[in-house]
Short mmCIF file of C-alpha atoms in Angstrom, two decimals:
data_model
loop_
_atom_site.label_atom_id
_atom_site.label_comp_id
_atom_site.label_asym_id
_atom_site.label_seq_id
_atom_site.Cartn_x
_atom_site.Cartn_y
_atom_site.Cartn_z
CA MET A 30 83.51 36.46 -163.59
CA LYS A 31 81.49 39.79 -164.35
CA MET A 32 78.92 41.08 -162.15
CA LEU A 33 76.90 44.03 -162.24
CA ILE A 34 78.47 45.76 -159.12
CA ASN A 35 80.71 49.03 -158.49
CA VAL A 36 83.20 47.44 -155.32
CA PRO A 37 82.29 44.07 -153.35
CA GLU A 38 82.94 46.29 -150.49
CA THR A 39 79.48 48.42 -151.31
CA VAL A 40 77.53 45.97 -152.76
CA VAL A 41 74.99 45.33 -149.86
CA ALA A 42 74.32 49.65 -149.43
CA ASP A 43 74.43 49.70 -152.72
CA ALA A 44 71.29 47.03 -153.06
CA LEU A 45 69.61 48.59 -150.43
CA ARG A 46 69.75 52.23 -151.76
CA GLY A 47 68.00 51.02 -155.11
CA MET A 48 65.97 49.01 -152.86
CA ALA A 49 64.66 51.99 -151.40
CA ALA A 50 64.17 54.10 -154.98
CA ALA A 51 62.29 50.99 -155.77
CA HIS A 52 59.79 50.93 -152.76
CA PRO A 53 58.43 54.03 -151.40
CA GLU A 54 56.49 52.00 -149.10
CA LEU A 55 59.54 50.67 -147.20
CA ALA A 56 62.24 52.61 -144.93
CA VAL A 57 65.32 51.70 -145.81
CA ASP A 58 68.08 52.38 -143.13
CA VAL A 59 70.68 52.12 -146.22
CA GLU A 60 73.57 52.86 -142.43
CA ASN A 61 72.25 50.59 -140.47
CA ARG A 62 70.54 47.66 -142.69
CA VAL A 63 67.53 47.25 -141.68
CA ILE A 64 64.16 47.07 -144.04
CA VAL A 65 60.82 48.02 -142.49
CA ARG A 66 57.08 48.57 -143.80
CA ARG A 67 56.60 52.46 -142.98
CA ASP A 68 53.60 51.95 -141.05
CA ALA A 69 55.20 50.03 -138.77
CA PRO A 70 54.29 49.55 -135.66
CA VAL A 71 50.32 48.59 -135.80
CA ALA A 72 48.75 48.82 -133.14
CA GLY A 73 48.19 45.77 -131.81
CA LYS A 74 49.71 43.83 -134.71
CA VAL A 75 52.66 41.36 -133.78
CA GLY A 76 56.32 42.41 -135.32
CA LEU A 77 58.09 39.88 -137.36
CA VAL A 78 61.17 40.24 -137.68
CA SER A 79 63.76 38.02 -139.61
CA GLY A 80 67.35 38.51 -141.45
CA GLY A 81 69.69 36.40 -142.48
CA GLY A 82 72.76 37.19 -145.42
CA SER A 83 72.81 39.05 -147.98
CA GLY A 84 72.73 36.99 -150.88
CA HIS A 85 68.98 34.98 -150.80
CA GLU A 86 67.34 37.70 -152.21
CA PRO A 87 64.38 38.50 -152.50
CA LEU A 88 64.27 36.43 -149.04
CA HIS A 89 64.31 38.92 -146.40
CA GLY A 90 63.98 42.08 -147.40
CA GLY A 91 61.95 41.21 -150.82
CA PHE A 92 59.52 40.07 -147.86
CA VAL A 93 58.93 42.58 -145.92
CA GLY A 94 55.12 44.57 -146.05
CA PRO A 95 51.29 43.44 -145.03
CA GLY A 96 50.90 40.16 -144.50
CA MET A 97 54.28 39.38 -144.36
CA LEU A 98 57.67 40.59 -142.78
CA SER A 99 57.22 44.40 -140.74
CA ALA A 100 61.13 44.26 -140.44
CA ALA A 101 64.63 42.47 -142.12
CA CYS A 102 68.04 42.65 -141.50
CA PRO A 103 70.28 41.76 -144.43
CA GLY A 104 74.19 40.93 -143.48
CA GLU A 105 76.90 40.36 -145.47
CA VAL A 106 77.01 38.25 -148.36
CA PHE A 107 76.43 34.69 -147.06
CA THR A 108 76.72 36.48 -143.25
CA SER A 109 74.43 37.00 -140.47
CA PRO A 110 73.31 40.68 -139.45
CA VAL A 111 74.29 41.53 -136.20
CA PRO A 112 72.45 42.00 -132.70
CA ASP A 113 72.01 45.79 -133.10
CA GLN A 114 70.15 45.09 -136.22
CA MET A 115 67.93 42.43 -134.77
CA VAL A 116 67.11 45.22 -132.00
CA ARG A 117 66.60 48.11 -134.07
CA ALA A 118 64.15 46.44 -136.38
CA ALA A 119 62.59 45.35 -133.27
CA ALA A 120 62.11 48.63 -131.68
CA ALA A 121 60.58 49.84 -134.80
CA VAL A 122 57.77 47.31 -135.34
CA ASP A 123 57.01 46.45 -131.28
CA SER A 124 53.34 47.84 -130.69
CA GLY A 125 52.90 46.14 -127.53
CA ALA A 126 52.25 43.00 -128.79
CA GLY A 127 55.55 41.71 -129.22
CA VAL A 128 57.81 40.84 -131.59
CA LEU A 129 58.29 37.27 -133.49
CA PHE A 130 62.00 36.84 -134.62
CA VAL A 131 62.93 34.17 -137.57
CA VAL A 132 65.44 32.77 -137.60
CA LYS A 133 67.13 30.36 -140.34
CA ASN A 134 69.36 27.78 -138.10
CA TYR A 135 72.92 28.68 -139.40
CA THR A 136 75.22 29.18 -136.51
CA GLY A 137 75.96 32.83 -136.78
CA ASP A 138 72.32 33.91 -137.55
CA VAL A 139 71.15 32.09 -134.15
CA LEU A 140 73.65 33.15 -132.03
CA ASN A 141 72.81 36.64 -132.59
CA PHE A 142 69.21 36.80 -132.45
CA ASP A 143 69.55 34.88 -129.94
CA MET A 144 71.45 37.41 -128.30
CA ALA A 145 69.23 40.49 -129.75
CA ALA A 146 65.97 39.17 -128.06
CA GLU A 147 67.85 39.41 -124.68
CA LEU A 148 68.92 43.07 -125.40
CA ALA A 149 65.15 43.91 -126.65
CA GLU A 150 63.50 42.25 -123.54
CA ASP A 151 66.11 44.41 -122.13
CA GLU A 152 64.65 47.35 -123.51
CA GLY A 153 60.84 45.87 -122.42
CA ILE A 154 60.30 44.20 -125.65
CA GLN A 155 58.50 40.89 -125.70
CA VAL A 156 60.23 38.71 -127.74
CA ALA A 157 59.67 34.91 -129.09
CA LYS A 158 62.23 33.00 -131.73
CA VAL A 159 61.11 30.09 -134.07
CA LEU A 160 64.02 28.24 -135.66
CA VAL A 161 63.36 26.93 -139.81
CA ASP A 162 64.91 23.82 -139.77
CA ASP A 163 63.55 22.28 -143.05
CA ASP A 164 66.34 20.75 -145.13
CA VAL A 165 66.16 17.22 -145.36
CA ALA A 166 69.43 16.84 -146.51
CA VAL A 167 71.98 16.33 -144.73
CA THR A 168 72.03 16.70 -140.48
CA ASP A 169 74.86 18.53 -140.12
CA SER A 170 76.79 21.45 -142.10
CA LEU A 171 79.59 24.05 -142.20
CA TYR A 172 77.37 26.27 -140.80
CA THR A 173 75.05 24.91 -138.37
CA ALA A 174 74.41 22.31 -136.00
CA GLY A 175 70.80 20.40 -136.62
CA ARG A 176 69.36 20.98 -140.06
CA ARG A 177 69.94 24.10 -142.43
CA GLY A 178 66.63 26.82 -142.93
CA THR A 179 65.82 26.93 -146.40
CA GLY A 180 62.56 27.29 -148.44
CA ALA A 181 60.36 26.97 -145.71
CA THR A 182 61.41 30.60 -144.50
CA LEU A 183 59.16 31.04 -146.95
CA PHE A 184 55.95 29.70 -145.59
CA VAL A 185 56.70 30.48 -142.16
CA GLU A 186 56.92 33.59 -142.72
CA LYS A 187 54.22 34.07 -145.14
CA ILE A 188 51.78 31.78 -142.73
CA ALA A 189 52.65 33.55 -139.64
CA GLY A 190 52.88 36.84 -140.85
CA ALA A 191 49.30 36.72 -142.44
CA ALA A 192 47.99 35.35 -138.51
CA ALA A 193 50.14 38.49 -137.47
CA GLU A 194 47.96 40.90 -139.88
CA GLU A 195 45.03 39.36 -138.63
CA GLY A 196 45.92 40.54 -134.43
CA GLN A 197 46.54 36.90 -133.62
CA PRO A 198 48.30 37.41 -129.83
CA LEU A 199 52.29 36.47 -129.96
CA GLU A 200 51.80 33.13 -128.64
CA ARG A 201 49.66 31.61 -131.61
CA VAL A 202 51.68 33.66 -133.79
CA GLU A 203 54.80 31.74 -133.05
CA ALA A 204 52.73 28.28 -132.04
CA LEU A 205 51.45 28.87 -136.12
CA ALA A 206 55.29 29.17 -136.57
CA ARG A 207 56.52 26.62 -135.14
CA GLN A 208 53.66 24.01 -136.62
CA VAL A 209 54.56 25.27 -140.48
CA ASN A 210 58.05 24.36 -139.79
CA GLU A 211 57.08 21.08 -138.50
CA ASN A 212 55.79 20.28 -141.21
CA SER A 213 57.77 21.56 -144.38
CA ARG A 214 61.03 19.65 -145.68
CA SER A 215 62.88 20.84 -148.51
CA PHE A 216 66.19 19.55 -150.75
CA GLY A 217 68.26 21.39 -153.41
CA VAL A 218 70.43 20.48 -155.97
CA ALA A 219 73.21 22.47 -157.67
CA LEU A 220 74.31 22.37 -161.41
CA THR A 221 76.81 25.13 -160.88
CA ALA A 222 78.70 26.87 -158.02
CA VAL A 223 78.40 29.56 -156.38
CA THR A 224 80.36 33.29 -157.29
CA THR A 225 80.79 35.64 -154.03
CA PRO A 226 81.28 39.19 -155.02
CA ALA A 227 84.40 39.77 -152.59
CA LYS A 228 85.80 36.09 -154.14
CA GLY A 229 85.18 36.97 -157.82
CA SER A 230 85.10 33.09 -158.62
CA PRO A 231 83.59 30.04 -158.02
CA THR A 232 83.28 29.44 -154.41
CA PHE A 233 83.60 25.59 -154.89
CA ASP A 234 84.43 23.08 -157.51
CA LEU A 235 81.51 21.67 -159.59
CA PRO A 236 83.01 20.09 -162.87
CA ALA A 237 80.75 20.09 -165.75
CA GLY A 238 79.29 17.32 -166.03
CA GLU A 239 77.94 16.30 -162.80
CA LEU A 240 75.83 18.27 -159.68
CA GLU A 241 75.51 18.32 -156.61
CA LEU A 242 73.03 16.62 -154.30
CA GLY A 243 71.56 18.16 -151.43
CA ILE A 244 73.43 20.86 -151.60
CA GLY A 245 73.02 24.09 -148.91
CA ILE A 246 71.79 28.13 -149.86
CA HIS A 247 75.74 28.62 -149.25
CA GLY A 248 77.43 25.58 -151.25
CA GLU A 249 77.37 23.70 -148.38
CA PRO A 250 77.69 20.11 -149.64
CA GLY A 251 75.37 17.80 -149.94
CA ARG A 252 74.82 14.31 -149.81
CA GLU A 253 76.57 13.13 -152.76
CA ARG A 254 77.64 14.43 -156.68
CA ARG A 255 76.52 12.97 -159.72
CA PRO A 256 77.07 12.99 -163.82
CA MET A 257 74.41 15.17 -165.02
CA MET A 258 70.58 14.07 -164.39
CA THR A 259 67.17 14.63 -166.21
CA SER A 260 64.49 17.37 -164.98
CA GLY A 261 62.98 13.97 -163.62
CA GLU A 262 65.16 12.08 -162.44
CA ILE A 263 66.44 14.85 -160.31
CA ALA A 264 62.38 15.52 -159.26
CA GLU A 265 62.40 11.83 -158.05
CA ALA A 266 65.89 12.11 -156.00
CA ALA A 267 64.12 15.28 -153.96
CA VAL A 268 60.47 14.04 -154.02
CA GLY A 269 61.90 11.09 -152.55
CA ALA A 270 64.18 12.79 -149.74
CA ILE A 271 61.53 14.54 -148.67
CA LEU A 272 58.75 12.32 -148.49
CA GLU A 273 61.26 9.39 -146.29
CA ASP A 274 60.64 12.01 -143.91
CA LEU A 275 57.55 13.64 -143.93
CA THR A 276 54.15 11.43 -144.92
CA PRO A 277 51.55 13.99 -145.42
CA ARG A 278 48.62 12.81 -144.19
CA ASN A 279 47.36 15.86 -145.69
CA PRO A 280 47.55 18.03 -148.68
CA VAL A 281 50.51 20.15 -149.50
CA LEU A 282 52.21 23.44 -150.36
CA VAL A 283 54.87 23.19 -152.66
CA LEU A 284 57.80 25.62 -153.65
CA VAL A 285 60.45 25.02 -156.72
CA ASN A 286 62.79 27.42 -155.71
CA GLY A 287 65.38 28.81 -157.96
CA MET A 288 68.82 28.93 -156.67
CA GLY A 289 69.31 32.22 -158.84
CA ALA A 290 70.28 31.68 -162.17
CA THR A 291 67.93 28.93 -163.50
CA PRO A 292 65.25 30.23 -165.95
CA LEU A 293 61.34 30.06 -165.40
CA LEU A 294 61.18 28.00 -168.51
CA GLU A 295 63.37 25.44 -166.67
CA LEU A 296 61.65 25.60 -163.41
CA TYR A 297 57.80 25.06 -164.61
CA GLY A 298 59.55 22.07 -166.37
CA PHE A 299 61.15 21.10 -163.24
CA ASN A 300 58.17 21.68 -161.68
CA ALA A 301 56.11 18.95 -164.03
CA GLU A 302 58.44 16.65 -162.85
CA VAL A 303 58.17 17.29 -159.46
CA GLN A 304 54.44 17.17 -159.57
CA ARG A 305 54.67 14.24 -161.76
CA VAL A 306 56.07 12.23 -159.17
CA LEU A 307 53.90 14.10 -155.74
CA GLY A 308 51.35 12.12 -158.08
CA GLU A 309 52.48 8.95 -158.30
CA ARG A 310 53.11 8.82 -154.69
CA GLY A 311 49.67 9.41 -153.96
CA VAL A 312 50.11 13.33 -152.88
CA PRO A 313 47.57 15.60 -152.94
CA VAL A 314 49.04 19.33 -153.60
CA ALA A 315 47.10 22.50 -152.51
CA ARG A 316 49.41 25.14 -153.59
CA THR A 317 52.60 25.53 -155.88
CA LEU A 318 54.51 28.49 -156.10
CA VAL A 319 57.39 28.79 -158.87
CA GLY A 320 60.13 30.88 -158.97
CA ASN A 321 63.08 32.39 -157.30
CA TYR A 322 62.14 33.53 -153.95
CA VAL A 323 65.04 31.51 -151.42
CA THR A 324 68.40 31.65 -154.20
CA SER A 325 71.63 31.88 -154.23
CA LEU A 326 73.41 34.41 -156.00
CA ASP A 327 74.26 33.25 -158.98
CA MET A 328 74.39 29.54 -158.71
CA ALA A 329 71.75 27.34 -161.26
CA GLY A 330 69.82 25.00 -159.74
CA ALA A 331 66.86 24.23 -157.57
CA SER A 332 65.13 23.67 -154.80
CA VAL A 333 61.53 21.73 -153.49
CA THR A 334 59.70 22.25 -150.84
CA LEU A 335 57.09 21.08 -149.73
CA CYS A 336 54.39 22.04 -146.26
CA GLN A 337 51.42 19.93 -144.76
CA VAL A 338 48.52 22.48 -144.43
CA ASP A 339 45.08 22.61 -142.70
CA GLU A 340 42.65 24.40 -143.64
CA GLU A 341 43.92 27.41 -140.76
CA THR A 342 47.44 27.23 -142.51
CA LEU A 343 45.71 26.61 -146.39
CA ARG A 344 43.12 30.00 -145.37
CA LEU A 345 46.33 31.68 -144.19
CA TRP A 346 48.95 31.09 -147.09
CA ASP A 347 45.69 32.43 -149.57
CA ALA A 348 45.26 35.51 -147.15
CA PRO A 349 46.86 38.97 -149.38
CA VAL A 350 49.88 39.84 -149.50
CA LYS A 351 52.32 42.94 -150.86
CA THR A 352 56.10 42.74 -150.71
CA PRO A 353 58.50 43.66 -153.33
CA GLY A 354 59.32 39.41 -153.70
CA LEU A 355 55.41 38.24 -153.06
CA ARG A 356 52.18 39.94 -153.50
CA TRP A 357 48.73 38.74 -153.96
CA GLY A 358 44.43 39.46 -153.13
CA MET A 359 45.44 42.90 -152.62
#
């Protein structure tokens, strides 16, 4: 496999050095692997900290900035960051208003963020935690007990980040984050396997004429393999699986997310089919976001995330944001 890297052992550090050079508005600590908005801590503002394995860019480091995360902790590829990173990030962004940890439901992330919360509280930092578990494809996987955390992480970080930017208190920011997670569901599909730098070859076998329905963002198995389907058929399967688990009473946010190797030409075409299925099911759409936001290195495929919104959460979604991976209104 050909990759634009030096050696697998330095791929994360090299990426962080490049991020620092491209984004002077961020303070990127390459050695300790913490990315912080340069103006942190902001007086009176709740700090938002998230993190996870590298390989899902722009999640999470690309979502650090005004209106979203205060800091992010990148781990090795597909590997949780360690508690020391999280405590360092919490200390860097805490203004005295408390810190919210946004945690995807993967076992390593959950354990390490739990430990970090205890250590941070020992240092006098008030910490709340929200677990994101939106993937309806499987109940348990190679990496999780319960549902996996995927595309809804973006919705949680954006909406909670906007609330924090307004100066809302920790209890309210946490409650909004939980509300967004509870109102979100996701489903993904893989057209090709993922290749990690350390392995240098596909991490699982997916024959050329098949796809995997319900794939995880680390390449965890989904619900089933099928012969290749059309974009419309995939949209019907993905949206159908979500709506079996979520019955929206209000309009929804739609995220059509690329897994890393699917071009926008295909993603926009897939979005047209997703919108068609939602229209046929009578689900009104408030906003739509299409692109690569929660990726899986070089995997070809896509995921769909729906989030039911009310007037307040839609207002917070529309609020200004300025990060490397998401920006509008500024």
